[in-house]
Amino acid sequence: MSQQQTNNKPDLKELAKVLSDAYYNILQHSTLTPPQIINNLKQLAQYSNDLPTSWFTPQFIDTMIALKSKFMLEGQLEGLASIIALFSSWLRRLDSMDDSRLKLVMDTLLELLLSTENRYLTLQKDAWIGWVSLIGKSQDIALLDGMTKVLELYTLNHDDQRTNGISEALDAGVAHALAQTNALNDFEVESCQKLLHAHIQFSAKRQDGPRAIMTAIEHVVDVRSQEKPQSRAEADLSTLVHMANDVVKDQPETLAMNFTCLAVLAGVVLREDAEKTFIIQLDMAVDKVISSEHINDFAINQDIIAFFAGRCIIQIPSELVFEMKNLSTLLKLLSASLLTSPSTFNNSDLIHRLQNTPAITNEITQLTNQPLFKDIGRISRAMAKIIEILLLKKQSADVVQSIVDRLVGFSYNVFFDWDQYIMNTADKSMTQEETKNFEDLENVVWTIFKSMTFAFTVILKSIAVDIPDGKGLIQVPNAAQDIISIYANFNFITEYLGDGAGRQAYQDTLTNAVAYLLHEDNQCELNKLLSLAFKEYAPSKFVHDGKPSVELLSMVKQSRLTFFTDLIEQVMSNIDDQVLENDILPVIYPVLKWKRIENKDLYESAHTAVISAFIAEKPISRELAGVYAKILIDNFPEPMNLDQFRFGFNTLIQALCGLDDALAWLTVNQLIQKIHSLENEKDIVLRNEYTTALIDLLKPLSLGPFFPSILDEIRKLILSQETIIMQKATMKILFETVSGSGISDMRRTEAVGWFLELKRELKM
């Protein structure tokens, strides 16, 4: 048996014979019983698109026309459905419209399409497809008029059950007809106009109508714009735009019709002629949506507004957008749709209810597949453009601030809810099914988080970056602090995503917000922000086992703390001494002392932050130097490795040398004392490693008065080493340090001479 048969696929030779037999049986149908006729027609209809064109002979068409009349008279729907499918296939492949039987077939299709009997509902889709397929061949006026009648009938006798079954085909048919018809010209455009008008009326009664009609018009524009020559494309598009404008003007001013007209205009909004009309219609729609008359449908309507604004605002010139009377109101609607719509972020409800269950995974997957969710990027860009327009015109800064406030609150909710979920699942044992779902759930959740950070960054960037000279941050007085708060809350997302698309926009936005707070007039706000942030992590007075609060933090909370420790490194010079001493350092100290690194990024960030305090010459540096030096010494060899310890201690001494030479030498003495304390044989390796770190300090100390002192200490340590092999190894490191860069030019001769003298003393 062949592989094809094994897979239950029909044998082509056998299928060809079956179809051939069915074809000739139908031509001689008078010899068949009714069930045999039905069965043969079903076989042909099933493969109607694959039948040879040559089979559709006049005799075959006549036979089907005769059977069609018989079936309609008898109410035999199964046989009639097969015939309509065969008619549709024939029409789609018809080269010439001269066939005398064509009118009979078209009349049959139109009769079915204009029937309101539910029994014909399943046949009407094939009938419609066949009818529409003739567009562009000839007789377009009659075909367009027929389509118009069908749409008018569905509008007049609107029924959700009937409409849902065929609406997609009707929309596609209109799109195809307007894209392919030869009647889209100044002389015959009336038929196209009537069809578009009928489609508008039909779409206005459907919830998905606006989106459907916009998609249809976009298809028409795409097809027409590719016509050759270009002059024809321009002429057809111009006719389409004028037709759209004319049709829209004649519609009644109801909200549903308003939305549908917006859809038509949105489809052609790239055409300059339609932009003005679109803005007028959008203004009217916003006005109606916020009226008390439509308060019960506010949530649905705001999403429709968001859809159109997201698709079109970013493409329309700013000066034209600014002409909207309700521009700030539109911004509020977009914000509400972005944050609260069940089809977008839905007040982060799903994150709040997050559980490792297939039901939640499916729910989130369905959300991310929502058309409006996929438009989040467009909606946020539209918001950004409106914000930029308003702030450049120095208007509605209070509205912008209120929106940023909502973003801050939203970011806190996401932060707390995700933190709770991670803690709930961190140590939980899972079955194989639960583990699989956990991975699937995380994948879809990160799709939401990625959309959040992208959308928020686009909006915040419009304030912090897109308005030149920091004027956006000046007009929206709390925006800089809010940007930092949002990014701190979302740092667990930023860390996960790493470098990639959108990272530069994030970095630019954050940089400008920080730069604004570093301005002399705003440093007070910066310190308030840092004080409050670090107070959240302050050591608890109620932890009885003495374990620092920071060690009790979840990974999500640690991520937020990492953001702030990274930040203080950048702004250390501007941090108030009291804030540093009372709020920041008490939180950082326990991290510096970790014997087991809980979070590598936080650990390194905390060390860098302390070093920055020395570099900034903060007053507390004098007290901090000894404490931090001891922490570094005690943290080697665990959890620090030699490279980390050498880098940390060298950086510390380098910073202290710029502050106070005596303090630097006093701190170096802690390392010297540590080396001298290692007297046991088991400590030889550790002693030599500390000695290596001490040699590094020749570079920063070479600029100060204690250079001879450290040379003397190093000499004593090398002379006291146990073996000649150790001495040679240490001398090699010493040579690289003395001869390399970093030693002061004024001391280089002294250092080289000292090295040669030591080498002679060691008889090397």
mmCIF file of C-alpha atoms in Angstrom, residues 616-755:
data_model
loop_
_atom_site.group_PDB
_atom_site.id
_atom_site.type_symbol
_atom_site.label_atom_id
_atom_site.label_comp_id
_atom_site.label_asym_id
_atom_site.label_seq_id
_atom_site.Cartn_x
_atom_site.Cartn_y
_atom_site.Cartn_z
ATOM 1 C CA ALA A 616 32.152 62.748 44.686
ATOM 2 C CA GLU A 617 34.087 63.555 47.896
ATOM 3 C CA LYS A 618 30.997 63.308 50.052
ATOM 4 C CA PRO A 619 31.667 64.350 53.681
ATOM 5 C CA ILE A 620 30.730 60.902 54.943
ATOM 6 C CA SER A 621 33.563 59.424 52.892
ATOM 7 C CA ARG A 622 35.966 59.835 55.814
ATOM 8 C CA GLU A 623 33.821 57.676 58.058
ATOM 9 C CA LEU A 624 32.888 55.357 55.251
ATOM 10 C CA ALA A 625 36.439 54.624 54.093
ATOM 11 C CA GLY A 626 37.410 52.377 56.968
ATOM 12 C CA VAL A 627 34.066 50.599 57.022
ATOM 13 C CA TYR A 628 34.069 49.924 53.307
ATOM 14 C CA ALA A 629 37.711 48.820 53.252
ATOM 15 C CA LYS A 630 36.931 46.264 55.962
ATOM 16 C CA ILE A 631 33.910 45.038 53.983
ATOM 17 C CA LEU A 632 36.080 44.534 50.899
ATOM 18 C CA ILE A 633 38.798 42.748 52.849
ATOM 19 C CA ASP A 634 36.300 40.496 54.625
ATOM 20 C CA ASN A 635 34.511 39.703 51.355
ATOM 21 C CA PHE A 636 37.604 38.132 49.825
ATOM 22 C CA PRO A 637 37.977 35.333 48.848
ATOM 23 C CA GLU A 638 34.223 34.776 49.316
ATOM 24 C CA PRO A 639 32.047 36.017 47.723
ATOM 25 C CA MET A 640 34.515 38.189 45.769
ATOM 26 C CA ASN A 641 37.170 36.687 43.532
ATOM 27 C CA LEU A 642 40.656 38.171 43.280
ATOM 28 C CA ASP A 643 39.932 40.301 40.216
ATOM 29 C CA GLN A 644 36.842 41.820 41.837
ATOM 30 C CA PHE A 645 38.690 42.508 45.079
ATOM 31 C CA ARG A 646 41.680 44.086 43.321
ATOM 32 C CA PHE A 647 39.419 46.288 41.220
ATOM 33 C CA GLY A 648 37.268 47.323 44.189
ATOM 34 C CA PHE A 649 40.114 48.153 46.556
ATOM 35 C CA ASN A 650 42.163 49.913 43.894
ATOM 36 C CA THR A 651 39.167 52.031 42.883
ATOM 37 C CA LEU A 652 38.529 52.890 46.541
ATOM 38 C CA ILE A 653 42.108 54.033 47.159
ATOM 39 C CA GLN A 654 42.194 55.934 43.884
ATOM 40 C CA ALA A 655 39.089 57.849 44.959
ATOM 41 C CA LEU A 656 40.481 58.499 48.445
ATOM 42 C CA CYS A 657 43.773 59.799 47.031
ATOM 43 C CA GLY A 658 41.809 62.556 45.362
ATOM 44 C CA LEU A 659 40.137 63.321 48.676
ATOM 45 C CA ASP A 660 42.802 62.923 51.377
ATOM 46 C CA ASP A 661 46.215 61.235 51.067
ATOM 47 C CA ALA A 662 46.382 60.491 54.771
ATOM 48 C CA LEU A 663 42.947 58.867 54.716
ATOM 49 C CA ALA A 664 43.988 56.827 51.690
ATOM 50 C CA TRP A 665 47.128 55.583 53.449
ATOM 51 C CA LEU A 666 45.190 54.842 56.618
ATOM 52 C CA THR A 667 42.813 52.706 54.562
ATOM 53 C CA VAL A 668 45.702 50.927 52.840
ATOM 54 C CA ASN A 669 47.025 50.069 56.275
ATOM 55 C CA GLN A 670 43.925 47.963 56.891
ATOM 56 C CA LEU A 671 44.997 45.762 53.999
ATOM 57 C CA ILE A 672 48.579 45.664 55.278
ATOM 58 C CA GLN A 673 47.367 44.629 58.729
ATOM 59 C CA LYS A 674 45.238 41.903 57.164
ATOM 60 C CA ILE A 675 48.286 40.558 55.323
ATOM 61 C CA HIS A 676 50.371 40.561 58.501
ATOM 62 C CA SER A 677 47.629 38.708 60.357
ATOM 63 C CA LEU A 678 47.882 35.744 57.982
ATOM 64 C CA GLU A 679 50.717 33.873 59.675
ATOM 65 C CA ASN A 680 49.630 30.252 59.315
ATOM 66 C CA GLU A 681 50.926 28.004 56.580
ATOM 67 C CA LYS A 682 47.401 27.404 55.299
ATOM 68 C CA ASP A 683 47.077 31.158 54.655
ATOM 69 C CA ILE A 684 50.113 31.457 52.371
ATOM 70 C CA VAL A 685 48.095 31.546 49.145
ATOM 71 C CA LEU A 686 45.625 34.065 50.555
ATOM 72 C CA ARG A 687 48.480 36.204 51.889
ATOM 73 C CA ASN A 688 50.097 36.314 48.454
ATOM 74 C CA GLU A 689 46.798 37.255 46.820
ATOM 75 C CA TYR A 690 46.325 40.141 49.247
ATOM 76 C CA THR A 691 49.919 41.159 48.472
ATOM 77 C CA THR A 692 49.059 41.263 44.778
ATOM 78 C CA ALA A 693 46.188 43.635 45.595
ATOM 79 C CA LEU A 694 48.578 45.785 47.632
ATOM 80 C CA ILE A 695 50.962 46.043 44.672
ATOM 81 C CA ASP A 696 48.076 47.437 42.596
ATOM 82 C CA LEU A 697 47.915 50.372 45.005
ATOM 83 C CA LEU A 698 51.318 51.633 43.877
ATOM 84 C CA LYS A 699 49.560 53.403 41.016
ATOM 85 C CA PRO A 700 47.102 55.597 42.956
ATOM 86 C CA LEU A 701 49.609 56.214 45.787
ATOM 87 C CA SER A 702 52.387 57.264 43.391
ATOM 88 C CA LEU A 703 50.953 60.774 43.316
ATOM 89 C CA GLY A 704 51.070 61.273 47.088
ATOM 90 C CA PRO A 705 53.507 61.454 49.979
ATOM 91 C CA PHE A 706 53.023 57.848 51.077
ATOM 92 C CA PHE A 707 54.598 56.264 48.020
ATOM 93 C CA PRO A 708 57.898 55.477 49.814
ATOM 94 C CA SER A 709 55.904 53.908 52.646
ATOM 95 C CA ILE A 710 54.093 51.449 50.411
ATOM 96 C CA LEU A 711 57.336 50.613 48.601
ATOM 97 C CA ASP A 712 58.872 49.734 51.931
ATOM 98 C CA GLU A 713 55.900 47.567 52.943
ATOM 99 C CA ILE A 714 55.949 45.676 49.656
ATOM 100 C CA ARG A 715 59.709 45.125 49.962
ATOM 101 C CA LYS A 716 59.286 43.596 53.420
ATOM 102 C CA LEU A 717 56.472 41.335 52.252
ATOM 103 C CA ILE A 718 58.449 40.006 49.281
ATOM 104 C CA LEU A 719 61.546 39.430 51.359
ATOM 105 C CA SER A 720 59.472 37.464 53.858
ATOM 106 C CA GLN A 721 57.924 35.166 51.260
ATOM 107 C CA GLU A 722 58.616 31.504 51.908
ATOM 108 C CA THR A 723 60.099 30.374 48.595
ATOM 109 C CA ILE A 724 62.108 31.784 45.733
ATOM 110 C CA ILE A 725 59.328 30.706 43.358
ATOM 111 C CA MET A 726 56.830 32.905 45.204
ATOM 112 C CA GLN A 727 59.270 35.789 45.166
ATOM 113 C CA LYS A 728 59.854 35.455 41.431
ATOM 114 C CA ALA A 729 56.121 35.362 40.742
ATOM 115 C CA THR A 730 55.527 38.437 42.893
ATOM 116 C CA MET A 731 58.462 40.278 41.312
ATOM 117 C CA LYS A 732 56.981 39.620 37.887
ATOM 118 C CA ILE A 733 53.693 41.228 38.960
ATOM 119 C CA LEU A 734 55.636 44.072 40.538
ATOM 120 C CA PHE A 735 57.624 44.665 37.350
ATOM 121 C CA GLU A 736 54.441 44.852 35.248
ATOM 122 C CA THR A 737 53.016 47.413 37.666
ATOM 123 C CA VAL A 738 56.137 49.581 37.928
ATOM 124 C CA SER A 739 56.880 49.571 34.214
ATOM 125 C CA GLY A 740 53.279 49.921 33.079
ATOM 126 C CA SER A 741 50.989 52.905 32.871
ATOM 127 C CA GLY A 742 49.474 54.398 35.990
ATOM 128 C CA ILE A 743 52.635 55.210 37.922
ATOM 129 C CA SER A 744 53.187 58.950 38.145
ATOM 130 C CA ASP A 745 55.896 60.178 35.773
ATOM 131 C CA MET A 746 57.529 61.987 38.682
ATOM 132 C CA ARG A 747 57.828 58.720 40.602
ATOM 133 C CA ARG A 748 58.590 56.329 37.762
ATOM 134 C CA THR A 749 62.374 56.722 38.046
ATOM 135 C CA GLU A 750 62.179 56.218 41.791
ATOM 136 C CA ALA A 751 59.984 53.145 41.366
ATOM 137 C CA VAL A 752 62.227 51.541 38.748
ATOM 138 C CA GLY A 753 65.333 52.209 40.832
ATOM 139 C CA TRP A 754 63.664 50.724 43.881
ATOM 140 C CA PHE A 755 62.626 47.656 41.881
#
